[in-house]
Amino acid sequence: QVQLVESGGGLVQPGGSLRLSCAASGFTFSRFAMSWYRQAPGKERELVATIRSAAESARYADSMKGRFTISRDNAKNTAYLQMNSLKPEDTAVYYCNANFVASLIKQYDYWGQGTQVTVSS
């Protein structure tokens, strides 16, 4: 059974930091690209960051560059999102995503249940 379980969310003051974790099971984690998305109330889900299967590269949404860092530990089947210098506009539910494109017509796409991040004084 495929599972992605996020943790590490919570309430933090502006300027603070949080580290989110995404523990994966039920699939070959090392083959999948891992991403973090977020969705704020009344807004569409947006991509935060993506890291490829071998962690050789990562990309970020422009508003997160320099503040957020995505990483992964394939030995632990876990992806992380380190968030620094948090702002109130970073408040959202953060979702972990695993994606593997097997062919032009077949891909695997899994989602976690989300973890709430609230940035407020």
PDB file of C-alpha atoms in Angstrom:
ATOM      1  CA  GLN A   1       0.000   0.000   0.000  1.00  0.00           C
ATOM      2  CA  VAL A   2       1.388   3.356  -1.060  1.00  0.00           C
ATOM      3  CA  GLN A   3       1.711   5.924   1.686  1.00  0.00           C
ATOM      4  CA  LEU A   4       3.132   9.409   1.922  1.00  0.00           C
ATOM      5  CA  VAL A   5       2.996  10.796   5.437  1.00  0.00           C
ATOM      6  CA  GLU A   6       3.896  14.435   6.029  1.00  0.00           C
ATOM      7  CA  SER A   7       4.949  15.795   9.384  1.00  0.00           C
ATOM      8  CA  GLY A   8       6.592  18.847  10.864  1.00  0.00           C
ATOM      9  CA  GLY A   9       3.949  21.459  10.247  1.00  0.00           C
ATOM     10  CA  GLY A  10       2.718  23.840  12.886  1.00  0.00           C
ATOM     11  CA  LEU A  11       2.515  27.420  14.027  1.00  0.00           C
ATOM     12  CA  VAL A  12       5.601  29.585  13.651  1.00  0.00           C
ATOM     13  CA  GLN A  13       6.282  33.289  13.936  1.00  0.00           C
ATOM     14  CA  PRO A  14       7.286  35.362  10.919  1.00  0.00           C
ATOM     15  CA  GLY A  15      10.988  34.939  10.254  1.00  0.00           C
ATOM     16  CA  GLY A  16      11.013  31.512  11.823  1.00  0.00           C
ATOM     17  CA  SER A  17      11.832  28.106  10.391  1.00  0.00           C
ATOM     18  CA  LEU A  18      10.207  24.733   9.988  1.00  0.00           C
ATOM     19  CA  ARG A  19      11.332  21.446   8.554  1.00  0.00           C
ATOM     20  CA  LEU A  20       8.737  19.268   6.909  1.00  0.00           C
ATOM     21  CA  SER A  21       9.256  15.557   6.399  1.00  0.00           C
ATOM     22  CA  CYS A  22       7.548  13.155   4.020  1.00  0.00           C
ATOM     23  CA  ALA A  23       7.930   9.481   4.862  1.00  0.00           C
ATOM     24  CA  ALA A  24       7.212   7.197   1.908  1.00  0.00           C
ATOM     25  CA  SER A  25       6.348   3.529   1.734  1.00  0.00           C
ATOM     26  CA  GLY A  26       4.835   1.039  -0.675  1.00  0.00           C
ATOM     27  CA  PHE A  27       6.831   2.012  -3.754  1.00  0.00           C
ATOM     28  CA  THR A  28      10.433   2.329  -4.911  1.00  0.00           C
ATOM     29  CA  PHE A  29      11.143   5.737  -3.466  1.00  0.00           C
ATOM     30  CA  SER A  30      14.522   6.207  -5.130  1.00  0.00           C
ATOM     31  CA  ARG A  31      12.968   6.087  -8.606  1.00  0.00           C
ATOM     32  CA  PHE A  32      10.480   8.851  -7.980  1.00  0.00           C
ATOM     33  CA  ALA A  33      10.835  12.590  -8.245  1.00  0.00           C
ATOM     34  CA  MET A  34       9.625  14.175  -5.020  1.00  0.00           C
ATOM     35  CA  SER A  35       7.854  17.485  -4.794  1.00  0.00           C
ATOM     36  CA  TRP A  36       6.244  19.727  -2.255  1.00  0.00           C
ATOM     37  CA  TYR A  37       3.112  21.639  -3.120  1.00  0.00           C
ATOM     38  CA  ARG A  38       1.053  23.997  -1.033  1.00  0.00           C
ATOM     39  CA  GLN A  39      -2.474  25.266  -1.032  1.00  0.00           C
ATOM     40  CA  ALA A  40      -3.629  28.353   0.805  1.00  0.00           C
ATOM     41  CA  PRO A  41      -7.312  28.977   1.582  1.00  0.00           C
ATOM     42  CA  GLY A  42      -9.163  30.105  -1.510  1.00  0.00           C
ATOM     43  CA  LYS A  43      -6.162  29.542  -3.761  1.00  0.00           C
ATOM     44  CA  GLU A  44      -5.064  26.867  -6.166  1.00  0.00           C
ATOM     45  CA  ARG A  45      -2.448  24.314  -5.222  1.00  0.00           C
ATOM     46  CA  GLU A  46       0.985  25.485  -6.302  1.00  0.00           C
ATOM     47  CA  LEU A  47       4.344  23.829  -6.727  1.00  0.00           C
ATOM     48  CA  VAL A  48       6.893  24.715  -4.061  1.00  0.00           C
ATOM     49  CA  ALA A  49       9.908  22.605  -5.003  1.00  0.00           C
ATOM     50  CA  THR A  50      10.918  19.422  -6.810  1.00  0.00           C
ATOM     51  CA  ILE A  51      13.916  17.159  -6.444  1.00  0.00           C
ATOM     52  CA  ARG A  52      14.770  14.462  -8.943  1.00  0.00           C
ATOM     53  CA  SER A  53      15.229  10.826  -8.066  1.00  0.00           C
ATOM     54  CA  ALA A  54      18.991  10.906  -7.655  1.00  0.00           C
ATOM     55  CA  ALA A  55      18.891  14.307  -5.975  1.00  0.00           C
ATOM     56  CA  GLU A  56      21.142  15.686  -8.654  1.00  0.00           C
ATOM     57  CA  SER A  57      19.011  18.747  -9.128  1.00  0.00           C
ATOM     58  CA  ALA A  58      16.219  20.693  -7.521  1.00  0.00           C
ATOM     59  CA  ARG A  59      14.006  23.493  -8.653  1.00  0.00           C
ATOM     60  CA  TYR A  60      11.916  25.985  -6.788  1.00  0.00           C
ATOM     61  CA  ALA A  61       9.092  28.382  -7.297  1.00  0.00           C
ATOM     62  CA  ASP A  62      10.481  31.897  -7.562  1.00  0.00           C
ATOM     63  CA  SER A  63       8.966  33.068  -4.285  1.00  0.00           C
ATOM     64  CA  MET A  64      10.694  30.247  -2.368  1.00  0.00           C
ATOM     65  CA  LYS A  65      14.170  30.513  -3.866  1.00  0.00           C
ATOM     66  CA  GLY A  66      16.776  31.230  -1.241  1.00  0.00           C
ATOM     67  CA  ARG A  67      14.386  30.511   1.629  1.00  0.00           C
ATOM     68  CA  PHE A  68      13.325  26.901   1.087  1.00  0.00           C
ATOM     69  CA  THR A  69      15.489  23.845   0.511  1.00  0.00           C
ATOM     70  CA  ILE A  70      14.207  20.492  -0.669  1.00  0.00           C
ATOM     71  CA  SER A  71      16.225  17.365   0.000  1.00  0.00           C
ATOM     72  CA  ARG A  72      15.834  13.622   0.161  1.00  0.00           C
ATOM     73  CA  ASP A  73      17.345  10.613   1.837  1.00  0.00           C
ATOM     74  CA  ASN A  74      16.790   7.586  -0.356  1.00  0.00           C
ATOM     75  CA  ALA A  75      18.095   5.272   2.368  1.00  0.00           C
ATOM     76  CA  LYS A  76      15.322   6.479   4.670  1.00  0.00           C
ATOM     77  CA  ASN A  77      12.632   6.841   1.990  1.00  0.00           C
ATOM     78  CA  THR A  78      12.070  10.369   3.173  1.00  0.00           C
ATOM     79  CA  ALA A  79      11.894  13.782   1.566  1.00  0.00           C
ATOM     80  CA  TYR A  80      12.310  17.045   3.407  1.00  0.00           C
ATOM     81  CA  LEU A  81      11.488  20.689   3.011  1.00  0.00           C
ATOM     82  CA  GLN A  82      13.505  23.127   5.090  1.00  0.00           C
ATOM     83  CA  MET A  83      11.687  26.440   5.275  1.00  0.00           C
ATOM     84  CA  ASN A  84      13.476  29.516   6.571  1.00  0.00           C
ATOM     85  CA  SER A  85      12.529  33.179   6.844  1.00  0.00           C
ATOM     86  CA  LEU A  86       8.881  32.245   6.830  1.00  0.00           C
ATOM     87  CA  LYS A  87       6.304  34.851   5.966  1.00  0.00           C
ATOM     88  CA  PRO A  88       2.577  35.031   6.698  1.00  0.00           C
ATOM     89  CA  GLU A  89       1.912  34.398   3.012  1.00  0.00           C
ATOM     90  CA  ASP A  90       3.592  31.002   3.374  1.00  0.00           C
ATOM     91  CA  THR A  91       0.602  29.886   5.443  1.00  0.00           C
ATOM     92  CA  ALA A  92      -0.930  26.902   3.669  1.00  0.00           C
ATOM     93  CA  VAL A  93      -1.413  23.179   3.740  1.00  0.00           C
ATOM     94  CA  TYR A  94       1.766  21.601   2.408  1.00  0.00           C
ATOM     95  CA  TYR A  95       1.509  18.386   0.417  1.00  0.00           C
ATOM     96  CA  CYS A  96       4.116  15.839  -0.510  1.00  0.00           C
ATOM     97  CA  ASN A  97       4.003  14.358  -4.011  1.00  0.00           C
ATOM     98  CA  ALA A  98       5.826  11.443  -5.595  1.00  0.00           C
ATOM     99  CA  ASN A  99       5.948  11.128  -9.357  1.00  0.00           C
ATOM    100  CA  PHE A 100       7.459   8.619 -11.757  1.00  0.00           C
ATOM    101  CA  VAL A 101       7.051   8.711 -15.516  1.00  0.00           C
ATOM    102  CA  ALA A 102       7.333   5.134 -16.727  1.00  0.00           C
ATOM    103  CA  SER A 103       6.510   5.840 -20.363  1.00  0.00           C
ATOM    104  CA  LEU A 104       4.728   8.310 -22.605  1.00  0.00           C
ATOM    105  CA  ILE A 105       1.402   6.825 -21.551  1.00  0.00           C
ATOM    106  CA  LYS A 106       2.077   5.665 -18.019  1.00  0.00           C
ATOM    107  CA  GLN A 107       3.014   7.572 -14.916  1.00  0.00           C
ATOM    108  CA  TYR A 108       2.623   7.076 -11.220  1.00  0.00           C
ATOM    109  CA  ASP A 109       1.546   9.997  -9.059  1.00  0.00           C
ATOM    110  CA  TYR A 110       1.017   9.796  -5.311  1.00  0.00           C
ATOM    111  CA  TRP A 111      -0.037  12.393  -2.730  1.00  0.00           C
ATOM    112  CA  GLY A 112       0.167  12.742   1.015  1.00  0.00           C
ATOM    113  CA  GLN A 113      -2.636  14.002   3.217  1.00  0.00           C
ATOM    114  CA  GLY A 114      -1.003  17.373   3.868  1.00  0.00           C
ATOM    115  CA  THR A 115       0.358  19.199   6.868  1.00  0.00           C
ATOM    116  CA  GLN A 116      -0.722  22.648   7.999  1.00  0.00           C
ATOM    117  CA  VAL A 117       1.828  25.432   8.232  1.00  0.00           C
ATOM    118  CA  THR A 118       0.690  28.665   9.847  1.00  0.00           C
ATOM    119  CA  VAL A 119       2.948  31.702   9.989  1.00  0.00           C
ATOM    120  CA  SER A 120       1.606  34.261  12.402  1.00  0.00           C
ATOM    121  CA  SER A 121       2.639  36.411  15.310  1.00  0.00           C
TER     122      SER A 121
END
